[in-house]
Amino acid sequence: KFVGRDHHPFAFTVWMAGGGIKGGLNFGATDEIGYYPAENPFSIRDLQATILHQLGLDPFKFGVIRSGLNSRLIGPTDEGKVRKEILG
């Protein structure tokens, strides 16, 4: 019925330090029961795009060859965004 190892797919915590990330920043919030994002939702694709950007790579061009195809780490669509709000 569920995919994965029962991880909560809607809201989770990520701790980032260095690499041009603003220090001491809390970004986003969940609803009152901690289930869904309520403020500043941040997708995995956004996280990947932001990290690649900070590494000096263009997240919209950088990819890996998988099964003979060039696959972008942020996925085939442009849904991932570099989230400059968290950058110092």
CSV table of N, CA and C in Angstrom, one decimal:
chain,number,residue,atom,x,y,z
A,1,LYS,N,0.8,-1.2,0.0
A,1,LYS,CA,0.0,0.0,0.0
A,1,LYS,C,0.9,1.3,0.0
A,2,PHE,N,1.9,1.3,0.9
A,2,PHE,CA,2.7,2.5,1.0
A,2,PHE,C,4.1,2.2,0.3
A,3,VAL,N,4.7,3.2,-0.2
A,3,VAL,CA,6.0,3.0,-0.9
A,3,VAL,C,7.1,3.5,0.1
A,4,GLY,N,8.2,2.8,0.2
A,4,GLY,CA,9.2,3.3,1.1
A,4,GLY,C,9.2,2.6,2.5
A,5,ARG,N,9.8,3.2,3.4
A,5,ARG,CA,10.0,2.6,4.8
A,5,ARG,C,9.1,3.4,5.8
A,6,ASP,N,8.0,3.8,5.4
A,6,ASP,CA,7.1,4.5,6.3
A,6,ASP,C,7.6,5.9,6.7
A,7,HIS,N,8.4,6.5,5.9
A,7,HIS,CA,8.9,7.9,6.1
A,7,HIS,C,7.7,8.8,5.8
A,8,HIS,N,7.7,9.9,6.6
A,8,HIS,CA,6.6,10.9,6.4
A,8,HIS,C,6.9,11.8,5.2
A,9,PRO,N,6.1,11.7,4.1
A,9,PRO,CA,6.5,12.4,2.8
A,9,PRO,C,6.1,13.9,2.8
A,10,PHE,N,5.3,14.3,3.7
A,10,PHE,CA,4.8,15.7,3.6
A,10,PHE,C,5.6,16.8,4.3
A,11,ALA,N,6.1,16.5,5.5
A,11,ALA,CA,6.8,17.5,6.2
A,11,ALA,C,8.0,16.8,7.0
A,12,PHE,N,9.1,17.4,6.9
A,12,PHE,CA,10.3,16.8,7.5
A,12,PHE,C,11.3,17.9,7.8
A,13,THR,N,12.3,17.6,8.6
A,13,THR,CA,13.4,18.6,9.0
A,13,THR,C,14.6,18.3,8.3
A,14,VAL,N,15.3,19.3,7.8
A,14,VAL,CA,16.6,19.2,7.2
A,14,VAL,C,17.5,20.3,7.9
A,15,TRP,N,18.7,19.9,8.4
A,15,TRP,CA,19.6,20.8,9.0
A,15,TRP,C,20.8,21.0,8.0
A,16,MET,N,21.0,22.3,7.7
A,16,MET,CA,22.1,22.6,6.7
A,16,MET,C,23.0,23.6,7.4
A,17,ALA,N,24.3,23.5,7.1
A,17,ALA,CA,25.3,24.5,7.6
A,17,ALA,C,26.4,24.7,6.6
A,18,GLY,N,26.9,25.9,6.6
A,18,GLY,CA,28.0,26.2,5.7
A,18,GLY,C,27.6,26.3,4.3
A,19,GLY,N,28.5,26.4,3.3
A,19,GLY,CA,28.2,26.4,1.9
A,19,GLY,C,27.3,27.5,1.5
A,20,GLY,N,27.4,28.6,2.2
A,20,GLY,CA,26.6,29.8,1.8
A,20,GLY,C,25.1,29.8,2.3
A,21,ILE,N,24.8,28.9,3.2
A,21,ILE,CA,23.5,28.9,3.8
A,21,ILE,C,23.4,29.9,4.9
A,22,LYS,N,22.4,30.6,5.1
A,22,LYS,CA,22.2,31.6,6.2
A,22,LYS,C,22.3,30.8,7.5
A,23,GLY,N,23.0,31.4,8.4
A,23,GLY,CA,23.1,30.8,9.7
A,23,GLY,C,21.9,31.1,10.6
A,24,GLY,N,21.6,30.2,11.5
A,24,GLY,CA,20.5,30.5,12.5
A,24,GLY,C,19.1,30.7,11.9
A,25,LEU,N,18.9,30.2,10.7
A,25,LEU,CA,17.6,30.4,10.1
A,25,LEU,C,16.6,29.2,10.3
A,26,ASN,N,15.4,29.5,10.7
A,26,ASN,CA,14.3,28.5,10.7
A,26,ASN,C,13.5,28.9,9.5
A,27,PHE,N,13.3,28.0,8.6
A,27,PHE,CA,12.5,28.4,7.3
A,27,PHE,C,11.4,27.4,7.2
A,28,GLY,N,10.2,28.0,7.1
A,28,GLY,CA,9.0,27.2,6.9
A,28,GLY,C,8.3,26.7,8.3
A,29,ALA,N,7.1,26.2,8.2
A,29,ALA,CA,6.4,25.7,9.3
A,29,ALA,C,5.4,24.7,8.9
A,30,THR,N,5.0,23.9,9.8
A,30,THR,CA,3.9,22.9,9.5
A,30,THR,C,2.6,23.3,10.1
A,31,ASP,N,1.6,22.6,9.8
A,31,ASP,CA,0.3,22.8,10.5
A,31,ASP,C,0.4,22.5,12.0
A,32,GLU,N,-0.7,22.7,12.7
A,32,GLU,CA,-0.7,22.5,14.1
A,32,GLU,C,-0.3,21.1,14.6
A,33,ILE,N,-0.5,20.1,13.8
A,33,ILE,CA,-0.2,18.8,14.2
A,33,ILE,C,1.1,18.3,13.5
A,34,GLY,N,1.8,19.1,12.8
A,34,GLY,CA,3.1,18.8,12.2
A,34,GLY,C,2.9,17.8,11.0
A,35,TYR,N,1.8,17.9,10.3
A,35,TYR,CA,1.6,16.9,9.2
A,35,TYR,C,1.8,17.4,7.9
A,36,TYR,N,1.3,18.7,7.6
A,36,TYR,CA,1.5,19.3,6.3
A,36,TYR,C,2.2,20.6,6.4
A,37,PRO,N,3.0,21.0,5.3
A,37,PRO,CA,3.6,22.3,5.3
A,37,PRO,C,2.5,23.4,5.4
A,38,ALA,N,2.7,24.4,6.2
A,38,ALA,CA,1.7,25.5,6.3
A,38,ALA,C,2.4,26.8,5.9
A,39,GLU,N,3.7,26.9,5.8
A,39,GLU,CA,4.4,28.1,5.5
A,39,GLU,C,5.7,27.8,4.8
A,40,ASN,N,5.9,28.4,3.6
A,40,ASN,CA,7.1,28.2,2.8
A,40,ASN,C,7.4,26.8,2.5
A,41,PRO,N,6.5,26.0,1.8
A,41,PRO,CA,6.8,24.6,1.5
A,41,PRO,C,8.1,24.6,0.6
A,42,PHE,N,8.9,23.6,0.9
A,42,PHE,CA,10.2,23.4,0.3
A,42,PHE,C,10.3,22.0,-0.2
A,43,SER,N,10.3,21.7,-1.5
A,43,SER,CA,10.3,20.4,-2.0
A,43,SER,C,11.7,19.8,-2.0
A,44,ILE,N,11.8,18.5,-2.2
A,44,ILE,CA,13.1,17.8,-2.4
A,44,ILE,C,13.8,18.3,-3.6
A,45,ARG,N,13.0,18.6,-4.7
A,45,ARG,CA,13.6,19.1,-5.9
A,45,ARG,C,14.2,20.5,-5.6
A,46,ASP,N,13.5,21.3,-4.8
A,46,ASP,CA,14.1,22.6,-4.4
A,46,ASP,C,15.4,22.5,-3.7
A,47,LEU,N,15.4,21.5,-2.7
A,47,LEU,CA,16.6,21.2,-2.0
A,47,LEU,C,17.8,20.8,-2.9
A,48,GLN,N,17.5,19.9,-3.8
A,48,GLN,CA,18.5,19.5,-4.8
A,48,GLN,C,19.0,20.6,-5.6
A,49,ALA,N,18.1,21.4,-6.2
A,49,ALA,CA,18.5,22.5,-7.0
A,49,ALA,C,19.3,23.6,-6.2
A,50,THR,N,19.0,23.8,-5.0
A,50,THR,CA,19.7,24.8,-4.2
A,50,THR,C,21.1,24.3,-3.9
A,51,ILE,N,21.2,23.0,-3.5
A,51,ILE,CA,22.6,22.4,-3.2
A,51,ILE,C,23.4,22.5,-4.5
A,52,LEU,N,22.9,22.0,-5.6
A,52,LEU,CA,23.7,22.1,-6.9
A,52,LEU,C,24.1,23.5,-7.2
A,53,HIS,N,23.2,24.5,-7.0
A,53,HIS,CA,23.6,25.9,-7.3
A,53,HIS,C,24.7,26.3,-6.4
A,54,GLN,N,24.7,25.9,-5.1
A,54,GLN,CA,25.7,26.3,-4.2
A,54,GLN,C,27.1,25.6,-4.5
A,55,LEU,N,27.0,24.5,-5.2
A,55,LEU,CA,28.2,23.8,-5.6
A,55,LEU,C,28.7,24.4,-6.9
A,56,GLY,N,28.1,25.4,-7.5
A,56,GLY,CA,28.5,26.0,-8.7
A,56,GLY,C,28.0,25.3,-10.0
A,57,LEU,N,27.1,24.4,-9.8
A,57,LEU,CA,26.5,23.6,-10.9
A,57,LEU,C,25.1,24.1,-11.3
A,58,ASP,N,24.8,24.1,-12.6
A,58,ASP,CA,23.5,24.6,-13.0
A,58,ASP,C,22.5,23.4,-12.9
A,59,PRO,N,21.6,23.5,-11.9
A,59,PRO,CA,20.7,22.4,-11.7
A,59,PRO,C,19.8,22.0,-12.8
A,60,PHE,N,19.6,23.0,-13.8
A,60,PHE,CA,18.8,22.7,-14.9
A,60,PHE,C,19.5,22.1,-16.1
A,61,LYS,N,20.8,22.0,-16.0
A,61,LYS,CA,21.6,21.4,-17.0
A,61,LYS,C,22.4,20.1,-16.5
A,62,PHE,N,22.8,20.2,-15.2
A,62,PHE,CA,23.6,19.1,-14.7
A,62,PHE,C,22.8,17.8,-14.5
A,63,GLY,N,23.3,16.7,-15.0
A,63,GLY,CA,22.6,15.4,-14.9
A,63,GLY,C,23.6,14.3,-14.8
A,64,VAL,N,23.1,13.1,-14.7
A,64,VAL,CA,23.9,11.9,-14.7
A,64,VAL,C,23.4,10.9,-15.8
A,65,ILE,N,24.3,10.1,-16.4
A,65,ILE,CA,23.8,9.1,-17.4
A,65,ILE,C,23.3,7.9,-16.6
A,66,ARG,N,22.0,7.6,-16.9
A,66,ARG,CA,21.4,6.5,-16.3
A,66,ARG,C,20.6,5.7,-17.4
A,67,SER,N,20.9,4.5,-17.5
A,67,SER,CA,20.3,3.6,-18.6
A,67,SER,C,20.4,4.3,-20.0
A,68,GLY,N,21.6,4.9,-20.2
A,68,GLY,CA,21.8,5.6,-21.5
A,68,GLY,C,21.2,6.9,-21.7
A,69,LEU,N,20.5,7.4,-20.7
A,69,LEU,CA,19.8,8.7,-20.8
A,69,LEU,C,20.4,9.7,-19.8
A,70,ASN,N,20.5,11.0,-20.2
A,70,ASN,CA,21.0,12.0,-19.3
A,70,ASN,C,19.8,12.4,-18.4
A,71,SER,N,19.9,12.1,-17.1
A,71,SER,CA,18.8,12.4,-16.2
A,71,SER,C,19.3,13.5,-15.2
A,72,ARG,N,18.5,14.6,-15.2
A,72,ARG,CA,18.8,15.7,-14.3
A,72,ARG,C,18.5,15.2,-12.8
A,73,LEU,N,19.3,15.7,-11.9
A,73,LEU,CA,19.0,15.3,-10.5
A,73,LEU,C,17.7,16.0,-10.0
A,74,ILE,N,17.3,17.1,-10.6
A,74,ILE,CA,16.1,17.7,-10.1
A,74,ILE,C,14.9,17.2,-10.8
A,75,GLY,N,15.0,16.2,-11.7
A,75,GLY,CA,13.9,15.6,-12.4
A,75,GLY,C,13.7,16.2,-13.8
A,76,PRO,N,12.8,15.6,-14.5
A,76,PRO,CA,12.6,16.0,-15.9
A,76,PRO,C,11.9,17.3,-16.1
A,77,THR,N,11.2,17.8,-15.1
A,77,THR,CA,10.5,19.0,-15.3
A,77,THR,C,11.2,20.1,-14.6
A,78,ASP,N,10.8,21.4,-14.7
A,78,ASP,CA,11.5,22.5,-14.1
A,78,ASP,C,10.8,22.8,-12.8
A,79,GLU,N,10.3,21.8,-12.0
A,79,GLU,CA,9.6,22.1,-10.8
A,79,GLU,C,10.5,22.5,-9.7
A,80,GLY,N,11.8,22.1,-9.7
A,80,GLY,CA,12.7,22.4,-8.7
A,80,GLY,C,13.2,23.8,-8.9
A,81,LYS,N,13.3,24.6,-7.7
A,81,LYS,CA,13.8,26.0,-7.8
A,81,LYS,C,14.9,26.2,-6.8
A,82,VAL,N,15.9,27.0,-7.2
A,82,VAL,CA,16.9,27.5,-6.3
A,82,VAL,C,16.2,28.4,-5.3
A,83,ARG,N,16.3,28.0,-4.0
A,83,ARG,CA,15.6,28.8,-3.0
A,83,ARG,C,16.6,29.8,-2.4
A,84,LYS,N,16.6,31.0,-3.0
A,84,LYS,CA,17.6,32.0,-2.6
A,84,LYS,C,17.3,32.6,-1.2
A,85,GLU,N,16.1,32.3,-0.7
A,85,GLU,CA,15.7,32.9,0.6
A,85,GLU,C,16.6,32.3,1.7
A,86,ILE,N,17.2,31.1,1.5
A,86,ILE,CA,18.0,30.5,2.6
A,86,ILE,C,19.5,30.8,2.4
A,87,LEU,N,19.8,31.5,1.3
A,87,LEU,CA,21.2,31.7,1.0
A,87,LEU,C,21.7,33.0,1.7
A,88,GLY,N,23.0,32.9,2.2
A,88,GLY,CA,23.6,34.1,2.9
A,88,GLY,C,24.1,35.1,1.9
